[in-house]
Short mmCIF file of C-alpha atoms in Angstrom, two decimals:
data_model
loop_
_atom_site.label_atom_id
_atom_site.label_comp_id
_atom_site.label_asym_id
_atom_site.label_seq_id
_atom_site.Cartn_x
_atom_site.Cartn_y
_atom_site.Cartn_z
CA ALA A 20 -0.65 0.08 0.10
CA SER A 21 1.47 3.83 -0.45
CA GLU A 22 2.32 5.49 1.78
CA PHE A 23 1.10 9.49 2.03
CA GLU A 24 2.36 13.00 3.25
CA ALA A 25 0.26 16.46 3.61
CA LEU A 26 -1.27 17.79 1.90
CA CYS A 27 0.46 20.86 -0.56
CA LYS A 28 -1.58 22.61 -2.33
CA ALA A 29 -0.80 24.03 -5.99
CA SER A 30 -0.86 27.80 -6.83
CA LEU A 31 -0.71 28.94 -10.48
CA PRO A 32 0.84 32.86 -10.36
CA LYS A 33 -1.91 35.24 -11.26
CA GLY A 34 -1.64 36.23 -14.77
CA SER A 35 -0.08 33.18 -15.87
CA SER A 36 -2.53 33.24 -18.93
CA THR A 37 -1.06 33.59 -22.17
CA ILE A 38 -2.88 36.01 -24.16
CA SER A 39 -6.00 38.50 -22.96
CA TYR A 40 -9.23 39.73 -24.29
CA LYS A 41 -11.60 42.33 -22.95
CA LYS A 42 -15.01 43.81 -24.79
CA ASN A 43 -14.87 46.71 -25.72
CA HIS A 44 -17.51 48.18 -27.43
CA GLY A 45 -18.50 45.02 -29.02
CA GLN A 46 -14.51 44.86 -30.21
CA GLN A 47 -11.72 42.45 -29.17
CA GLN A 48 -8.17 44.19 -27.53
CA GLU A 49 -4.75 43.25 -30.17
CA PRO A 50 -3.84 40.73 -28.03
CA ILE A 51 -1.53 41.57 -24.90
CA SER A 52 2.43 42.14 -26.30
CA LYS A 53 5.19 39.36 -25.24
CA ALA A 54 7.39 41.95 -23.54
CA GLU A 55 4.15 41.84 -21.43
CA ILE A 56 3.38 38.30 -20.68
CA LEU A 57 6.82 37.64 -19.86
CA PHE A 58 6.92 40.21 -16.84
CA ARG A 59 3.37 38.64 -16.45
CA SER A 60 4.90 34.85 -16.07
CA TYR A 61 8.85 36.40 -15.09
CA TRP A 62 8.38 38.15 -12.17
CA ARG A 63 7.93 36.78 -9.48
CA ARG A 64 10.63 34.99 -10.06
CA ALA A 65 13.11 38.08 -11.09
CA TRP A 66 12.40 39.74 -8.11
CA ILE A 67 13.54 37.02 -5.21
CA ILE A 68 16.25 36.36 -7.60
CA GLY A 69 16.84 39.60 -7.95
CA LEU A 70 16.47 40.13 -4.58
CA TRP A 71 19.14 36.75 -3.43
CA LEU A 72 21.54 38.79 -5.53
CA THR A 73 21.79 41.89 -4.40
CA ILE A 74 21.65 40.54 -0.36
CA CYS A 75 24.77 37.82 -2.04
CA PHE A 76 26.52 40.75 -3.53
CA ALA A 77 25.97 43.14 -0.28
CA LEU A 78 27.61 40.20 2.23
CA PHE A 79 30.65 39.90 -0.45
CA THR A 80 31.21 43.79 -0.33
CA TRP A 81 30.93 44.63 3.51
CA LYS A 82 33.42 41.67 4.57
CA PHE A 83 35.24 43.03 1.48
CA ILE A 84 36.16 46.55 2.58
CA GLN A 85 36.58 45.10 6.23
CA TYR A 86 39.06 42.59 5.57
CA SER A 87 40.64 44.82 2.82
CA HIS A 88 41.41 47.28 6.05
CA ARG A 89 43.22 45.30 8.37
CA ALA A 90 47.20 44.01 8.85
CA ALA A 91 46.68 40.80 6.64
CA PHE A 92 45.84 42.61 4.44
CA GLN A 93 49.98 43.37 3.46
CA VAL A 94 50.27 39.85 3.70
CA MET A 95 48.04 38.75 1.19
CA GLY A 96 45.83 41.26 -0.44
CA TYR A 97 42.94 41.15 -2.33
CA CYS A 98 43.36 37.78 -2.07
CA LEU A 99 42.22 37.37 1.63
CA SER A 100 39.58 40.04 0.55
CA THR A 101 38.04 37.40 -1.48
CA ALA A 102 37.99 34.63 0.74
CA LYS A 103 36.84 36.43 3.20
CA GLY A 104 34.02 37.29 0.54
CA ALA A 105 33.18 34.58 -0.78
CA ALA A 106 32.78 33.37 2.58
CA GLU A 107 30.69 35.24 4.12
CA THR A 108 27.70 34.91 1.17
CA LEU A 109 28.42 30.83 2.15
CA LYS A 110 27.07 31.16 5.14
CA PHE A 111 24.00 32.54 3.85
CA ASN A 112 23.91 30.93 1.54
CA MET A 113 24.21 27.40 3.40
CA ALA A 114 21.62 28.40 6.18
CA LEU A 115 19.44 29.66 2.61
CA ILE A 116 19.39 26.67 1.31
CA LEU A 117 17.52 24.38 3.71
CA LEU A 118 14.30 26.52 3.26
CA PRO A 119 13.42 25.52 -0.18
CA VAL A 120 12.93 22.18 1.01
CA CYS A 121 10.93 22.67 4.48
CA ARG A 122 8.07 21.50 2.69
CA ASN A 123 5.22 21.70 5.41
CA THR A 124 6.67 25.22 6.29
CA ILE A 125 6.56 25.50 2.76
CA THR A 126 2.64 24.64 2.35
CA TRP A 127 1.67 26.46 5.08
CA LEU A 128 3.38 30.01 4.17
CA ARG A 129 1.70 29.28 0.57
CA ASN A 130 -2.76 29.18 2.01
CA ASN A 131 -1.31 32.59 2.58
CA PRO A 132 -3.16 35.15 -0.47
CA GLY A 133 -0.94 38.21 -0.03
CA LEU A 134 2.31 36.00 0.16
CA ASN A 135 0.86 33.63 -2.75
CA SER A 136 0.39 36.05 -4.80
CA VAL A 137 4.97 38.01 -4.99
CA ILE A 138 6.11 34.00 -3.93
CA PRO A 139 6.73 31.61 -6.53
CA PHE A 140 6.73 27.95 -3.94
CA ASN A 141 5.98 25.95 -6.95
CA ASP A 142 9.55 27.15 -7.08
CA ASN A 143 11.15 26.22 -4.24
CA ILE A 144 12.81 22.85 -5.65
CA ASN A 145 14.43 25.05 -8.83
CA PHE A 146 15.11 27.65 -6.33
CA HIS A 147 17.31 25.68 -3.94
CA LYS A 148 19.19 24.53 -7.32
CA VAL A 149 20.17 28.09 -7.90
CA ILE A 150 20.77 28.65 -3.65
CA ALA A 151 23.34 24.95 -4.93
CA GLY A 152 24.75 27.20 -7.49
CA GLY A 153 25.72 30.28 -5.90
CA ILE A 154 27.45 27.41 -3.39
CA VAL A 155 29.17 26.51 -5.49
CA ILE A 156 30.89 29.38 -6.70
CA GLY A 157 31.48 30.19 -2.87
CA ILE A 158 32.79 27.66 -3.24
CA ILE A 159 35.68 28.04 -5.86
CA LEU A 160 36.78 31.47 -5.15
CA HIS A 161 36.76 30.94 -1.73
CA GLY A 162 38.25 27.21 -0.42
CA GLY A 163 40.36 28.52 -4.77
CA THR A 164 41.58 31.63 -2.82
CA HIS A 165 43.33 30.83 0.35
CA LEU A 166 44.94 27.57 -1.74
CA ALA A 167 46.08 29.24 -4.27
CA CYS A 168 46.97 32.87 -3.36
CA ASP A 169 46.68 33.55 0.55
CA PHE A 170 48.20 30.08 1.73
CA PRO A 171 51.78 30.56 0.10
CA ARG A 172 51.83 34.55 0.68
CA ILE A 173 52.02 33.54 4.54
CA SER A 174 54.59 31.04 4.09
CA GLY A 175 56.22 32.94 1.63
CA SER A 176 56.08 36.27 2.72
CA ASP A 177 59.16 38.34 4.08
CA ARG A 178 59.84 37.73 7.59
CA SER A 179 60.14 41.02 8.39
CA VAL A 180 56.41 42.25 7.80
CA PHE A 181 55.18 37.87 8.52
CA ARG A 182 56.52 39.60 12.46
CA GLN A 183 54.84 43.29 12.06
CA THR A 184 51.34 41.59 11.01
CA ILE A 185 49.91 38.17 11.48
CA ALA A 186 52.90 36.13 12.99
CA ALA A 187 50.41 36.36 17.06
CA ASN A 188 47.71 34.18 14.59
CA PHE A 189 50.17 31.16 13.76
CA GLY A 190 52.06 31.51 17.56
CA TYR A 191 54.72 33.71 15.73
CA GLN A 192 56.13 30.59 13.89
CA GLN A 193 55.89 31.78 10.49
CA PRO A 194 54.01 28.04 9.18
CA SER A 195 55.08 26.14 5.85
CA TYR A 196 51.95 25.86 3.33
CA PHE A 197 51.69 21.91 4.04
CA GLN A 198 51.95 23.24 7.24
CA ILE A 199 48.52 25.27 6.86
CA LEU A 200 46.68 22.32 5.44
CA SER A 201 47.20 20.52 8.15
CA THR A 202 45.15 22.83 10.60
CA THR A 203 41.79 21.98 11.71
CA GLU A 204 40.43 24.84 9.86
CA VAL A 205 41.80 23.60 6.00
CA ALA A 206 41.56 20.31 7.04
CA SER A 207 37.31 20.23 7.31
CA GLY A 208 37.15 22.96 4.27
CA ILE A 209 38.57 20.35 2.16
CA ALA A 210 36.05 17.58 3.38
CA MET A 211 33.67 19.26 3.01
CA VAL A 212 33.94 19.99 -0.47
CA VAL A 213 34.75 16.32 -1.18
CA LEU A 214 31.73 15.37 0.70
CA MET A 215 29.77 18.50 -1.61
CA MET A 216 31.73 16.66 -4.90
CA ILE A 217 30.53 13.71 -4.12
CA ALA A 218 26.46 14.51 -3.39
CA PHE A 219 26.23 17.40 -6.23
CA PRO A 220 26.93 15.54 -9.30
CA LEU A 221 24.68 12.28 -7.45
CA ALA A 222 22.04 15.00 -7.40
CA THR A 223 21.74 15.56 -11.50
CA LYS A 224 19.33 14.67 -13.38
CA TRP A 225 21.03 11.84 -15.12
CA PRO A 226 22.26 9.76 -12.43
CA ARG A 227 18.92 9.59 -11.29
CA ARG A 228 17.58 8.19 -13.51
CA GLN A 229 17.68 4.76 -13.61
CA SER A 230 17.45 1.42 -16.31
CA LEU A 231 14.93 -0.82 -15.59
CA SER A 232 17.71 -3.59 -17.03
CA LEU A 233 18.59 -3.52 -13.66
CA PRO A 234 18.76 -6.12 -11.22
CA LYS A 235 16.50 -5.31 -8.39
CA SER A 236 19.64 -5.83 -5.66
CA VAL A 237 21.80 -2.94 -7.96
CA ARG A 238 17.79 -0.89 -8.39
CA LYS A 239 17.70 -0.43 -5.06
CA VAL A 240 21.86 1.65 -4.49
CA THR A 241 21.45 3.35 -8.06
CA GLY A 242 18.86 6.42 -8.78
CA TYR A 243 16.68 7.93 -6.95
CA ASN A 244 18.48 6.03 -3.48
CA THR A 245 21.68 7.00 -4.65
CA PHE A 246 20.43 10.50 -5.12
CA TRP A 247 19.15 10.23 -1.75
CA TYR A 248 22.04 8.30 0.12
CA SER A 249 24.36 11.17 -1.10
CA HIS A 250 22.31 13.96 -1.07
CA HIS A 251 22.49 12.76 3.40
CA LEU A 252 25.96 13.64 3.04
CA PHE A 253 25.16 16.66 3.62
CA VAL A 254 24.69 16.11 7.76
CA PRO A 255 28.33 15.68 7.76
CA VAL A 256 29.00 19.08 5.58
CA TYR A 257 27.18 20.52 8.32
CA ALA A 258 28.35 19.67 11.10
CA LEU A 259 31.72 19.94 9.46
CA LEU A 260 30.91 23.94 9.04
CA ILE A 261 31.06 23.98 12.52
CA VAL A 262 33.97 23.02 13.02
CA HIS A 263 35.26 25.02 10.47
CA SER A 264 33.72 27.73 11.42
CA MET A 265 35.36 27.98 15.00
CA PHE A 266 38.66 27.49 13.93
CA LEU A 267 39.54 31.01 11.93
CA PHE A 268 42.75 32.33 10.20
CA LEU A 269 42.33 35.86 12.10
CA THR A 270 39.82 34.98 14.07
CA ASP A 271 39.85 34.94 17.71
CA ASN A 272 36.86 37.18 18.63
CA LEU A 273 33.65 34.87 18.65
CA VAL A 274 31.48 37.81 17.89
CA GLU A 275 33.23 37.30 14.59
CA LYS A 276 32.49 33.32 14.16
CA THR A 277 29.29 34.01 13.44
CA THR A 278 28.40 30.44 10.95
CA TRP A 279 26.29 29.75 13.20
CA MET A 280 24.18 32.26 13.78
CA TYR A 281 22.80 32.52 10.57
CA ILE A 282 22.44 28.35 10.54
CA ALA A 283 20.72 27.78 13.65
CA ILE A 284 17.73 28.64 12.50
CA PRO A 285 17.25 26.70 8.95
CA VAL A 286 18.70 23.68 10.93
CA LEU A 287 16.19 23.66 13.83
CA LEU A 288 12.82 24.35 11.20
CA TYR A 289 14.42 21.25 8.32
CA ALA A 290 14.80 19.05 11.28
CA GLY A 291 11.71 19.64 12.21
CA GLU A 292 10.16 19.27 8.49
CA ARG A 293 12.15 15.28 9.27
CA ILE A 294 10.32 14.63 12.49
CA THR A 295 6.57 15.60 11.43
CA ARG A 296 7.22 13.73 7.69
CA ALA A 297 8.29 10.00 9.21
CA ILE A 298 4.88 10.76 11.06
CA ARG A 299 3.07 11.51 8.82
CA SER A 300 3.81 8.80 6.60
CA GLY A 301 3.80 6.08 9.25
CA PHE A 302 0.84 7.73 10.69
CA SER A 303 -1.60 5.53 8.41
CA GLU A 304 -1.78 2.84 5.58
CA VAL A 305 -3.92 4.18 2.71
CA GLU A 306 -5.39 0.65 0.62
CA ILE A 307 -5.86 0.66 -3.47
CA LEU A 308 -9.02 -0.05 -4.50
CA LYS A 309 -8.78 -0.54 -8.00
CA VAL A 310 -6.28 0.02 -10.47
CA SER A 311 -6.76 0.07 -14.16
CA LEU A 312 -3.88 0.45 -17.26
CA TYR A 313 -4.47 2.65 -19.90
CA PRO A 314 -3.06 3.06 -23.87
CA GLY A 315 -0.36 5.01 -23.24
CA LYS A 316 1.52 3.83 -20.28
CA VAL A 317 -1.22 5.52 -18.05
CA LEU A 318 -2.52 3.84 -14.35
CA SER A 319 -5.10 4.83 -12.33
CA LEU A 320 -5.14 4.49 -9.40
CA LYS A 321 -8.43 4.95 -6.62
CA LEU A 322 -7.41 5.12 -2.98
CA GLN A 323 -9.22 4.34 0.25
CA LYS A 324 -9.43 8.06 1.30
CA PRO A 325 -8.45 8.71 4.61
CA LYS A 326 -10.82 9.34 7.50
CA GLY A 327 -11.05 13.38 7.43
CA PHE A 328 -8.98 14.51 4.61
CA LYS A 329 -10.42 16.63 3.52
CA HIS A 330 -9.16 18.54 -0.50
CA LYS A 331 -9.34 21.41 -2.57
CA SER A 332 -9.82 20.88 -6.51
CA GLY A 333 -6.54 22.10 -7.83
CA MET A 334 -4.98 19.90 -4.80
CA TYR A 335 -2.18 16.67 -5.23
CA ILE A 336 -0.61 14.40 -2.78
CA PHE A 337 2.75 12.80 -2.32
CA ILE A 338 2.86 9.42 -2.83
CA GLN A 339 5.44 6.41 -2.33
CA CYS A 340 5.64 2.73 -2.52
CA PRO A 341 8.17 1.04 -0.43
CA GLN A 342 8.37 -1.94 -2.73
CA ILE A 343 10.41 0.76 -5.56
CA SER A 344 12.35 3.14 -2.76
CA PRO A 345 11.30 4.28 0.82
CA PHE A 346 12.24 6.92 0.30
CA GLU A 347 11.00 8.88 -3.09
CA TRP A 348 8.41 10.78 -3.13
CA HIS A 349 6.30 12.05 -5.68
CA PRO A 350 3.92 14.46 -6.48
CA PHE A 351 0.48 13.85 -8.20
CA SER A 352 -2.16 15.89 -9.28
CA LEU A 353 -5.80 14.47 -6.76
CA THR A 354 -8.24 14.02 -9.98
CA CYS A 355 -11.17 13.56 -7.92
CA GLY A 356 -13.62 16.12 -6.60
CA PRO A 357 -13.71 16.98 -3.50
CA GLU A 358 -17.17 15.33 -2.72
CA ASP A 359 -15.89 11.94 -3.75
CA ASP A 360 -15.51 9.38 -0.98
CA TYR A 361 -11.91 8.17 -2.47
CA LEU A 362 -8.93 9.91 -4.44
CA SER A 363 -7.97 9.03 -6.95
CA VAL A 364 -4.40 9.71 -10.19
CA HIS A 365 -3.03 9.19 -13.32
CA ILE A 366 0.33 8.56 -13.75
CA LYS A 367 1.55 9.60 -17.31
CA THR A 368 4.50 6.50 -16.62
CA LEU A 369 7.85 9.24 -17.57
CA GLY A 370 10.35 8.40 -15.66
CA ASP A 371 12.46 5.23 -13.70
CA TRP A 372 10.10 5.88 -10.94
CA SER A 373 6.65 5.87 -13.02
CA CYS A 374 8.14 2.75 -15.18
CA GLN A 375 7.99 0.56 -12.03
CA LEU A 376 5.03 0.96 -10.33
CA TYR A 377 2.84 0.56 -13.53
CA SER A 378 4.87 -2.75 -14.02
CA LEU A 379 4.51 -3.62 -10.50
CA PHE A 380 0.64 -3.43 -10.52
CA GLU A 381 1.23 -5.10 -14.37
CA GLU A 382 2.22 -8.11 -13.38
#
């Protein structure tokens, strides 16, 4: 039997229709311009992305200027300012990336007509991917600048300049390049990058696809399951992020170690979401009343309506089939009316999961 998550209310952006006609003295107006169509379709996405880019730019600029006036700048120059500016955007994005995948919170916010009219909540996963791209850029700027520029300048700087500027941060002993690499802050940073290099590629479209010709034992650890398992590397990544932030070069003041301030609320919110999902997913079993297979490999499921379950037209449900994957949930629009005493969905077999579901009932 399939299990259900909480209902998520679907929303269509206002003004999403492509052509509008109005009656005017018995005549039809000309269709609206392409520019207006694009504006109506994308303005909500545009202002969110614009706000995100503005915040990232402001954070980068703030730290860049701040470190350009510190004594360490005499040793590392603009490499230091660039690395620290990128680090500040990484703090922000590592906190922000958790919010688009807080499904229950997004559902609750979507129910607010005012917010839903200006924020494209249904683009949450796309925004999650955009933030991930921002994190990749931040890692390249932060880690790459440190490894290729800052650390060589520290180890190779003039001894008198080193003593007058940053010697106190290194115990008054000028370290070699490899000694810097062996420190807690650098080792934890490299470990985070390695874990992300595993998780990021496996989250792309191609690795998530799964061939039905593979043996069942192999399919359990490939496709979506690979994505799911590898994506949970974020747990040690966030643990390493805290460690990394507590052992910083040039920063002894605890007030300046602000990473935990950025991520505390998003991490707690996401943890609460996962606990809520786990409780809801095992709350009750749903009985399959009828299965119909239609031409074109379309599958229809008629399901028992849970007691007290209410829905409106346009809503969708998340379906999981444990026989295929214990982790994989897919949204499908309800094709039944609110007054019906059952739930129904129609599934077109397109991806590996829907093909396996079709084959399961075909047998």
